[in-house]
XYZ file of C-alpha atoms in Angstrom:
623
model
C -40.123 111.205 -52.034
C -37.305 113.688 -51.387
C -39.061 116.969 -52.111
C -38.984 117.903 -48.432
C -35.881 119.286 -46.729
C -34.418 117.190 -43.942
C -32.973 118.704 -40.796
C -30.054 116.269 -40.845
C -28.662 113.768 -43.347
C -26.266 111.164 -41.945
C -24.021 109.538 -44.558
C -22.904 106.047 -43.530
C -24.443 103.604 -41.044
C -21.429 102.310 -39.162
C -20.987 102.923 -35.456
C -20.581 106.690 -35.885
C -23.481 107.017 -38.320
C -25.832 104.879 -36.253
C -25.202 106.887 -33.077
C -25.464 110.174 -34.999
C -28.795 109.238 -36.571
C -30.244 107.973 -33.273
C -29.178 111.080 -31.322
C -30.424 113.537 -33.941
C -33.785 111.813 -34.364
C -34.305 111.382 -30.607
C -33.727 115.113 -30.172
C -36.615 115.757 -32.561
C -34.737 116.441 -35.812
C -36.123 115.056 -39.063
C -33.251 112.766 -40.012
C -32.303 110.669 -43.048
C -29.723 107.875 -42.758
C -28.153 107.006 -46.131
C -25.991 103.897 -46.434
C -24.744 101.729 -49.297
C -26.170 98.571 -47.708
C -28.993 98.550 -45.168
C -28.158 94.922 -44.286
C -24.848 96.012 -42.745
C -25.946 98.663 -40.242
C -23.413 98.932 -37.366
C -21.374 96.070 -38.778
C -18.509 94.901 -36.572
C -15.950 94.999 -39.375
C -13.024 94.014 -37.179
C -13.122 92.146 -33.853
C -16.488 91.176 -32.328
C -15.967 93.114 -29.092
C -16.828 96.431 -27.469
C -14.955 98.251 -24.742
C -11.489 97.637 -23.356
C -8.920 99.982 -21.829
C -10.470 103.520 -21.921
C -12.808 102.339 -24.692
C -15.091 100.775 -22.083
C -15.328 104.142 -20.344
C -16.377 105.710 -23.660
C -19.215 103.201 -24.128
C -20.418 103.902 -20.584
C -20.349 107.639 -21.388
C -22.306 107.095 -24.597
C -24.929 105.229 -22.588
C -25.041 107.914 -19.885
C -25.692 110.510 -22.595
C -28.581 108.495 -24.038
C -26.807 106.710 -26.890
C -27.416 103.113 -27.911
C -23.992 101.370 -28.043
C -24.104 100.220 -24.414
C -27.628 98.839 -24.730
C -26.804 96.978 -27.963
C -23.654 95.513 -26.397
C -25.592 94.218 -23.380
C -28.174 92.541 -25.612
C -25.562 90.915 -27.868
C -22.814 90.067 -25.349
C -21.466 86.535 -25.087
C -18.782 87.357 -22.498
C -18.054 90.225 -20.084
C -14.805 91.124 -18.312
C -13.726 94.056 -16.168
C -10.119 94.730 -17.153
C -7.445 96.136 -14.802
C -9.332 95.040 -11.674
C -5.992 94.484 -9.903
C -5.251 98.210 -10.289
C -7.055 101.328 -9.062
C -10.610 102.215 -10.156
C -9.327 105.031 -12.398
C -8.321 102.405 -14.971
C -11.000 99.718 -14.489
C -12.327 99.153 -17.991
C -15.302 96.992 -19.037
C -15.065 94.843 -22.171
C -17.567 92.508 -23.808
C -17.357 89.951 -26.583
C -20.402 90.300 -28.810
C -22.401 88.101 -31.114
C -21.597 89.892 -34.378
C -24.937 89.174 -36.070
C -27.019 89.928 -32.964
C -25.165 93.231 -32.537
C -26.058 94.493 -36.011
C -29.613 93.125 -35.759
C -30.276 94.879 -32.430
C -28.895 98.170 -33.751
C -31.227 98.022 -36.740
C -34.212 97.222 -34.510
C -33.490 100.218 -32.288
C -33.010 102.560 -35.251
C -36.204 101.369 -36.953
C -38.036 101.969 -33.681
C -36.752 105.576 -33.512
C -39.241 108.317 -34.493
C -38.174 111.022 -36.989
C -35.702 108.677 -38.721
C -35.895 107.681 -42.404
C -33.603 105.242 -44.231
C -32.344 105.110 -47.814
C -29.938 102.721 -49.531
C -27.703 104.556 -51.981
C -24.179 105.909 -52.251
C -23.523 109.611 -51.660
C -21.032 110.901 -54.246
C -21.109 114.637 -53.555
C -22.339 117.517 -51.440
C -24.541 120.469 -52.318
C -22.781 123.582 -50.994
C -23.846 127.172 -51.535
C -21.854 130.140 -50.207
C -19.875 127.888 -47.861
C -23.094 126.469 -46.381
C -24.286 122.871 -46.747
C -27.578 122.427 -48.595
C -27.769 118.659 -49.090
C -26.208 115.666 -50.859
C -26.056 114.094 -54.309
C -26.383 110.309 -54.620
C -25.077 107.832 -57.164
C -28.611 107.482 -58.567
C -28.594 111.205 -59.308
C -30.890 112.258 -56.483
C -30.393 115.672 -54.902
C -31.630 115.528 -51.329
C -31.905 118.801 -49.413
C -30.858 119.153 -45.802
C -30.022 121.881 -43.293
C -27.034 119.893 -41.995
C -25.018 116.853 -43.134
C -22.913 114.450 -41.042
C -20.267 112.434 -42.926
C -19.386 109.114 -41.254
C -17.748 107.294 -44.162
C -15.461 104.989 -42.186
C -12.870 103.269 -44.389
C -14.927 103.629 -47.567
C -13.547 106.890 -49.039
C -11.468 105.683 -52.024
C -10.924 102.452 -50.070
C -8.261 100.094 -51.435
C -7.922 96.524 -50.094
C -4.572 94.659 -50.089
C -3.993 90.903 -49.829
C -0.342 90.327 -50.649
C 0.329 91.606 -54.158
C -3.366 91.673 -54.986
C -5.308 94.879 -54.535
C -8.854 95.953 -55.316
C -11.285 98.717 -54.406
C -13.530 98.267 -51.407
C -14.631 99.775 -48.108
C -14.282 96.335 -46.526
C -14.270 92.838 -48.058
C -17.467 92.250 -50.033
C -18.440 95.947 -50.168
C -17.490 98.559 -52.743
C -15.595 101.753 -51.956
C -17.125 105.232 -52.017
C -15.919 107.672 -54.659
C -16.564 111.362 -55.209
C -16.772 112.803 -51.697
C -13.008 113.256 -51.203
C -12.677 115.031 -54.531
C -15.682 117.203 -53.723
C -14.274 118.174 -50.322
C -10.768 118.939 -51.590
C -12.284 121.207 -54.281
C -13.893 123.130 -51.404
C -10.493 123.648 -49.773
C -10.290 120.695 -47.367
C -6.965 118.890 -46.849
C -7.113 115.091 -47.048
C -4.674 112.286 -46.233
C -4.450 108.491 -46.351
C -4.493 106.005 -43.497
C -4.280 102.239 -43.286
C -5.801 99.601 -41.058
C -5.967 95.840 -41.204
C -7.951 92.857 -40.042
C -6.973 89.220 -39.310
C -8.252 86.078 -41.000
C -11.519 84.533 -39.878
C -11.292 80.765 -39.353
C -13.459 77.696 -38.815
C -13.620 76.989 -35.060
C -14.334 73.309 -35.749
C -10.757 72.944 -37.044
C -9.092 74.320 -33.898
C -7.670 72.305 -30.991
C -8.632 74.318 -27.909
C -6.853 71.840 -25.628
C -3.546 73.386 -26.742
C -4.675 76.892 -25.756
C -5.254 78.741 -22.483
C -8.937 79.240 -21.699
C -10.060 82.776 -20.834
C -13.528 82.700 -19.238
C -15.589 85.774 -18.440
C -16.093 87.300 -14.989
C -17.852 85.105 -12.410
C -20.278 87.969 -11.720
C -20.470 89.735 -15.085
C -21.342 93.414 -15.229
C -22.930 95.310 -18.105
C -22.560 98.579 -20.004
C -25.935 100.295 -19.802
C -27.103 102.047 -16.645
C -30.720 101.218 -17.541
C -32.199 98.490 -15.295
C -34.002 97.050 -18.341
C -30.708 96.241 -20.065
C -29.888 92.527 -19.602
C -27.025 90.981 -17.628
C -25.298 87.835 -18.911
C -26.501 84.584 -17.359
C -24.188 82.325 -19.390
C -20.964 83.077 -21.250
C -18.648 81.731 -23.943
C -14.942 81.474 -23.276
C -12.204 83.018 -25.353
C -8.749 81.428 -25.647
C -5.150 82.565 -25.966
C -2.219 80.931 -27.759
C 1.155 82.172 -29.012
C 3.211 82.486 -32.159
C 6.714 80.961 -32.143
C 10.030 81.290 -34.052
C 8.760 78.931 -36.776
C 5.702 81.177 -37.261
C 7.947 84.218 -37.535
C 10.245 82.591 -40.077
C 7.303 81.560 -42.253
C 5.938 85.100 -42.128
C 9.330 86.639 -42.992
C 9.459 84.537 -46.168
C 6.513 86.541 -47.450
C 7.901 89.998 -46.628
C 9.005 90.606 -50.244
C 5.346 90.190 -51.264
C 3.928 92.227 -48.387
C 2.381 95.554 -49.472
C 3.676 97.038 -46.214
C 7.305 96.272 -47.079
C 7.382 96.482 -50.888
C 6.056 100.042 -50.993
C 2.500 99.418 -52.186
C 1.144 100.776 -48.900
C 2.534 104.236 -48.139
C -0.033 105.318 -45.539
C 0.351 104.996 -41.757
C -1.360 102.220 -39.816
C -2.462 102.056 -36.164
C 0.554 102.148 -33.827
C -1.217 100.248 -31.039
C -2.733 97.518 -33.189
C 0.093 96.580 -35.580
C -0.079 93.767 -38.109
C 1.671 90.530 -37.195
C 4.362 91.151 -39.818
C 4.918 94.612 -38.332
C 5.250 93.070 -34.854
C 7.935 90.554 -35.820
C 9.774 93.257 -37.773
C 9.681 95.928 -35.042
C 10.078 93.535 -32.099
C 12.489 91.029 -33.600
C 13.928 90.207 -30.152
C 10.617 88.621 -29.100
C 10.184 84.941 -29.909
C 6.421 84.896 -29.393
C 3.331 87.112 -29.572
C -0.136 86.562 -28.118
C -2.982 85.353 -30.323
C -6.486 85.771 -28.864
C -9.062 83.315 -30.185
C -12.468 85.021 -30.080
C -15.788 83.400 -31.044
C -18.015 85.517 -33.290
C -21.298 84.562 -31.665
C -23.473 82.052 -29.875
C -24.501 79.991 -32.888
C -21.584 80.176 -35.312
C -18.276 78.342 -35.637
C -16.600 81.446 -37.117
C -13.628 82.632 -35.042
C -11.740 85.926 -35.038
C -7.948 85.537 -34.712
C -7.120 88.661 -32.688
C -3.417 89.573 -32.883
C -2.891 88.159 -36.366
C -3.880 91.230 -38.379
C -2.054 90.925 -41.698
C -1.922 91.883 -45.372
C 0.448 89.079 -46.418
C -0.466 86.722 -49.311
C -3.147 84.228 -48.378
C -0.895 81.163 -48.619
C 1.725 82.801 -46.358
C -0.957 83.624 -43.778
C -2.230 80.057 -43.922
C 1.160 78.340 -43.530
C 2.215 80.628 -40.693
C -1.055 80.261 -38.774
C -0.848 76.436 -39.040
C 2.385 76.624 -37.011
C 0.582 78.196 -34.037
C -0.413 75.708 -31.280
C -4.055 74.737 -31.696
C -4.173 75.864 -35.350
C -2.417 72.850 -36.916
C -5.533 71.828 -38.908
C -7.019 75.297 -39.373
C -9.307 76.173 -42.269
C -9.881 79.773 -43.336
C -13.264 81.392 -43.777
C -11.422 84.347 -45.291
C -7.863 85.705 -45.191
C -6.748 88.831 -43.432
C -6.341 92.028 -45.420
C -5.213 95.639 -45.134
C -7.225 98.616 -46.318
C -6.147 102.142 -47.225
C -8.664 104.974 -47.129
C -8.972 108.769 -47.150
C -9.319 110.820 -43.995
C -9.402 114.534 -43.239
C -7.049 115.908 -40.550
C -9.398 116.870 -37.698
C -7.765 120.254 -37.054
C -10.186 121.389 -39.776
C -13.068 120.958 -37.298
C -14.590 122.891 -34.424
C -15.107 121.197 -31.046
C -18.720 120.570 -32.086
C -17.291 118.437 -34.963
C -18.665 120.947 -37.459
C -16.176 121.840 -40.179
C -14.604 125.281 -40.150
C -14.877 125.639 -43.942
C -18.509 124.665 -44.582
C -21.312 125.747 -42.274
C -23.584 122.871 -41.240
C -21.219 120.089 -42.357
C -20.025 117.666 -39.652
C -17.431 114.859 -39.714
C -17.462 111.863 -37.325
C -15.508 108.611 -37.000
C -12.628 107.310 -39.080
C -12.946 110.218 -41.503
C -11.344 112.177 -38.623
C -8.406 109.787 -38.325
C -9.567 107.658 -35.396
C -9.607 103.889 -35.036
C -12.074 101.731 -33.112
C -15.836 101.334 -32.833
C -15.966 103.193 -29.533
C -14.110 106.304 -30.689
C -16.290 106.414 -33.815
C -19.560 105.922 -31.931
C -18.795 108.716 -29.467
C -18.019 111.162 -32.270
C -21.203 110.183 -34.082
C -23.233 110.803 -30.941
C -21.682 114.260 -30.441
C -22.083 115.185 -34.118
C -25.748 114.128 -34.031
C -26.335 116.187 -30.888
C -24.606 119.275 -32.262
C -26.224 119.119 -35.691
C -29.601 118.993 -33.941
C -28.696 121.910 -31.670
C -27.445 123.924 -34.659
C -30.724 123.803 -36.550
C -32.429 124.998 -33.351
C -29.940 127.906 -33.120
C -28.666 126.642 -29.767
C -25.115 126.659 -28.462
C -23.045 123.552 -29.250
C -22.711 120.797 -26.658
C -18.994 120.436 -25.872
C -17.636 118.176 -23.148
C -14.530 119.335 -21.278
C -11.454 117.221 -20.617
C -12.422 116.872 -16.952
C -16.002 115.833 -17.830
C -15.546 112.866 -20.160
C -13.143 110.717 -22.151
C -15.225 111.871 -25.121
C -14.114 115.413 -24.283
C -10.470 114.302 -24.193
C -10.841 112.462 -27.511
C -12.374 115.373 -29.401
C -10.065 117.968 -27.862
C -7.013 115.880 -28.781
C -8.226 115.576 -32.375
C -9.147 119.237 -32.821
C -6.171 120.693 -30.964
C -3.335 118.313 -31.832
C -4.577 116.576 -34.966
C -3.346 113.089 -35.790
C -1.109 111.581 -38.453
C -1.822 107.978 -37.469
C -5.074 106.254 -36.472
C -5.939 107.711 -33.046
C -6.800 105.316 -30.229
C -7.976 106.292 -26.750
C -6.024 105.221 -23.649
C -6.500 106.036 -19.979
C -3.064 107.695 -20.081
C -4.395 110.368 -22.454
C -6.778 111.655 -19.757
C -5.124 113.848 -17.132
C -8.265 113.605 -14.957
C -8.862 109.867 -15.215
C -9.660 109.547 -11.489
C -12.689 111.752 -12.189
C -13.553 109.951 -15.443
C -14.195 106.467 -14.088
C -16.394 103.843 -15.739
C -18.608 103.652 -12.630
C -19.665 107.326 -12.548
C -20.323 108.242 -16.197
C -24.039 108.583 -15.414
C -23.341 110.920 -12.482
C -21.113 113.033 -14.731
C -23.145 113.217 -17.918
C -26.810 112.201 -17.770
C -28.077 115.484 -16.317
C -26.103 117.463 -18.927
C -27.656 115.358 -21.698
C -31.151 115.647 -20.216
C -30.779 119.449 -20.276
C -30.288 119.415 -24.067
C -33.165 117.022 -24.675
C -31.462 113.681 -25.312
C -31.205 111.611 -22.115
C -34.727 110.735 -21.001
C -36.392 111.840 -17.759
C -36.440 108.183 -16.704
C -32.656 108.054 -17.032
C -32.347 111.268 -15.037
C -34.544 110.010 -12.201
C -32.389 106.835 -11.917
C -29.224 108.956 -11.716
C -30.665 111.402 -9.172
C -31.710 108.466 -6.984
C -28.206 106.965 -7.226
C -26.655 110.326 -6.348
C -28.960 110.845 -3.374
C -28.365 107.350 -1.958
C -24.588 107.690 -2.395
C -24.538 111.046 -0.583
C -26.731 109.629 2.205
C -24.423 106.682 2.770
C -21.317 108.898 2.638
C -22.870 111.089 5.342
C -23.601 107.993 7.434
C -19.978 106.774 7.180
C -18.525 110.208 7.954
C -20.663 110.642 11.074
C -20.632 107.120 12.525
C -18.193 106.597 15.421
C -16.780 103.100 15.932
C -15.539 101.844 19.282
C -12.322 99.794 19.575
C -14.185 96.632 20.610
C -16.311 96.838 17.434
C -13.400 96.903 14.981
C -10.067 95.871 16.564
C -10.429 92.154 15.833
C -11.033 93.023 12.174
C -8.099 95.456 12.072
C -5.674 92.945 13.588
C -6.855 90.205 11.243
C -6.280 92.494 8.219
C -2.814 93.554 9.401
C -3.882 97.088 10.323
C -3.126 98.928 13.569
C -5.845 98.582 16.262
C -7.408 101.727 17.773
C -7.461 102.722 21.461
C -10.410 105.121 21.309
C -13.511 105.702 19.193
C -12.857 106.794 15.615
C -15.051 107.861 12.693
C -15.797 105.016 10.300
C -14.689 107.197 7.344
C -11.118 107.302 8.679
C -11.032 103.568 9.376
C -12.554 102.700 5.993
C -9.909 104.905 4.326
C -7.200 102.423 5.341
C -6.018 100.476 2.265
C -6.239 97.090 4.051
C -9.918 97.515 4.945
C -12.574 96.596 2.382
C -16.314 97.153 2.636
C -16.813 93.446 3.276
C -14.783 93.928 6.487
C -16.859 96.789 7.910
C -20.186 95.329 6.759
C -20.007 92.873 9.661
C -20.332 95.759 12.125
C -23.934 95.687 13.375
C -24.717 99.388 12.779
C -23.380 99.141 9.228
C -25.242 95.949 8.360
C -28.452 97.424 9.782
C -28.007 100.499 7.587
C -27.542 98.325 4.474
C -30.693 96.305 5.236
C -32.888 99.239 6.252
C -31.952 101.296 3.197
C -31.780 98.343 0.743
C -28.400 99.592 -0.471
C -27.423 98.130 -3.859
C -23.922 97.094 -4.892
C -23.472 100.090 -7.226
C -23.982 102.476 -4.271
C -21.500 100.522 -2.157
C -18.980 100.680 -5.032
C -19.436 104.458 -5.338
C -18.993 104.987 -1.607
C -15.939 102.734 -1.363
C -14.190 104.538 -4.250
C -15.061 107.989 -2.898
C -13.747 107.082 0.568
C -10.588 105.244 -0.521
C -9.544 107.765 -3.153
C -10.901 110.993 -1.695
C -7.463 112.649 -1.702
C -6.841 111.886 -5.379
C -10.358 112.960 -6.356
C -10.017 116.277 -4.489
C -6.619 116.963 -6.075
C -7.865 116.290 -9.612
C -10.994 118.370 -9.008
C -8.781 121.272 -7.902
C -6.576 120.919 -11.001
C -9.673 120.781 -13.191
C -10.889 124.069 -11.718
C -7.575 125.694 -12.639
C -7.875 124.346 -16.188
C -11.416 125.659 -16.492
C -10.235 129.110 -15.419
C -8.141 129.223 -18.607
C -11.046 127.624 -20.500
C -13.167 130.646 -19.635
C -10.699 133.063 -21.263
C -11.946 132.955 -24.844
C -9.982 133.972 -27.921
C -11.840 135.847 -30.705
C -12.286 133.793 -33.883
C -10.342 136.206 -36.082
C -7.640 137.077 -33.548
C -4.490 138.399 -35.253
C -1.547 136.599 -33.610
C 0.957 138.664 -35.604
C 0.152 141.557 -33.242
C 1.947 139.764 -30.406
C 5.607 140.330 -31.255
C 6.796 138.227 -28.305
C 5.185 135.010 -29.598
C 7.522 132.512 -31.261
C 7.150 132.005 -35.007
C 6.109 128.393 -34.440
C 3.436 129.444 -31.946
C 2.021 132.051 -34.345
C 1.889 129.479 -37.153
C 0.234 126.773 -35.022
C -2.240 129.173 -33.384
C -3.240 130.630 -36.727
C -3.810 127.128 -38.150
C -5.761 125.634 -35.220
C -7.579 128.856 -34.197
C -8.125 127.808 -30.544
C -11.298 129.077 -28.907
C -9.747 129.495 -25.446
C -6.388 129.965 -23.740
C -6.764 126.484 -22.269
C -6.981 124.939 -25.737
C -4.089 127.109 -26.935
C -1.914 125.773 -24.092
C -2.382 122.204 -25.363
C -1.181 122.904 -28.911
C 2.188 121.335 -29.705
C 4.725 124.122 -30.249
C 2.971 126.668 -28.023
C 5.146 127.201 -24.917
C 4.161 128.377 -21.405
C 5.937 131.663 -22.242
C 3.634 132.095 -25.244
C 0.593 131.514 -23.036
C 1.885 134.011 -20.470
C 2.275 136.622 -23.203
C -1.258 135.966 -24.398
C -2.576 136.185 -20.817
C -0.972 139.618 -20.425
C -2.372 140.758 -23.754
C -5.884 139.440 -22.948
C -5.698 141.194 -19.569
C -5.020 144.486 -21.291
């Protein structure tokens, strides 16, 4: 069965592995997806939700590039919300609750419907490497499967160790065994590894909860969706989530178990996610707070299982149970399973190129939590990029690398490669210096054509984007050129608390006023006629409104991006000898030699490399 050589082997079928396998196969590469359990493809191991602050933008980018996460989320969603709507569009972030079982089922259906993709259930325990080049993998059953490239997406399974209070046992997640052999194999090849920790809350029986004591959180009245494809469904009905709060009694009950907590008694040495701390970590670090939010999230349409978001913990089961019973609405709660913490191996991502190929072994790629990230979205985006670049590599084509001004995915990967991470990395809008350019509404305009050029995003996707672009430009031209007389607009201006005009003015200037929304100008006859005659859809109106209202910010960020790209175009030779530059600081030489930046722009983002160091390098490069 495995006499042939595959183009690409993907190890692991979580969010990173699923996107990697889909991208590689859709680009025409003969791909094999190996996972320990084919029933758990794209399992939502933690909360049953996709998107959120900055994460929603990543899912939209994955979809724009031709990935599947957005489509799967739309098909399995039970609630949709656009977060940060009260703020500017740079930080609007879509989020959806998903039906956990539907999500995994839809992913498997899409993968099984993908040409060029084979599946095999087994555990990979080692790599076949010859002269620092990947040749294939070795499985637990003793099979040696040949491949031109390999993508490792092992999630939390590498030497995974689960903690529940003082109890600990091996596992990649509850109910699934850990993966052994790969870490040892990689370290023997010269890779540096580390340990990280994450946790998950208890799952409970929704029939035992009193929702009347909680605050209901319904979805948006007009729910959006993630995929730009018209065929992707929009929610017609939704399930509500709920929020409740811990209290001093809860905190006291939790503190009584601290001496048996693996986080406080020294059993867990590794670092957990800063922005998703366990509940015991919260009450320890923020002792002045007398309450913390608990989000009550249903796991699907047809299940009573509930995810207790905000109560991530590794405390003993009986401590978890007593403390949770003190939370309003949880007085009669019954557990489906307790929360737990898990420690696992990762490999500092400074050992990678921007393509996610390792620097040490040619043809070997890492994606997902193996690189020190946390979250489905971060993992999925890395898997997509690794799948793309592995496919391009076997075709002897240049890698596909997104810049920081092109995508949140570009920011994510550049942060990992350039700065590394010593704690689970999570994406935020604040990490992106060009977030006005990287909005959730324009990911297709930014990325689909780039993806179509490398053979991933379909021609159908491209035609949809080109139509959207053309209609947006046409309407922008209409608004810039249309003159409005005082009698057409003054009543509206006065009503909205904006200064009336005494002579005709271009609609663009009037629409730029912060008090004036599109709904205000749509009542003007010439505008309403334009909308009807051109059958303008809401997504075009949204594009135009953002581009008009925030034109100054967009132009400023575009200008700054051009300056950044000027440094990006000054490449640094792979084997550049930094010791030749006597004026560089010792720290800069050490960091530059370790990271081996490919451009001056990347070098400028390395911690410890000062502007003076960059200036010295600029002078040297000029010579």
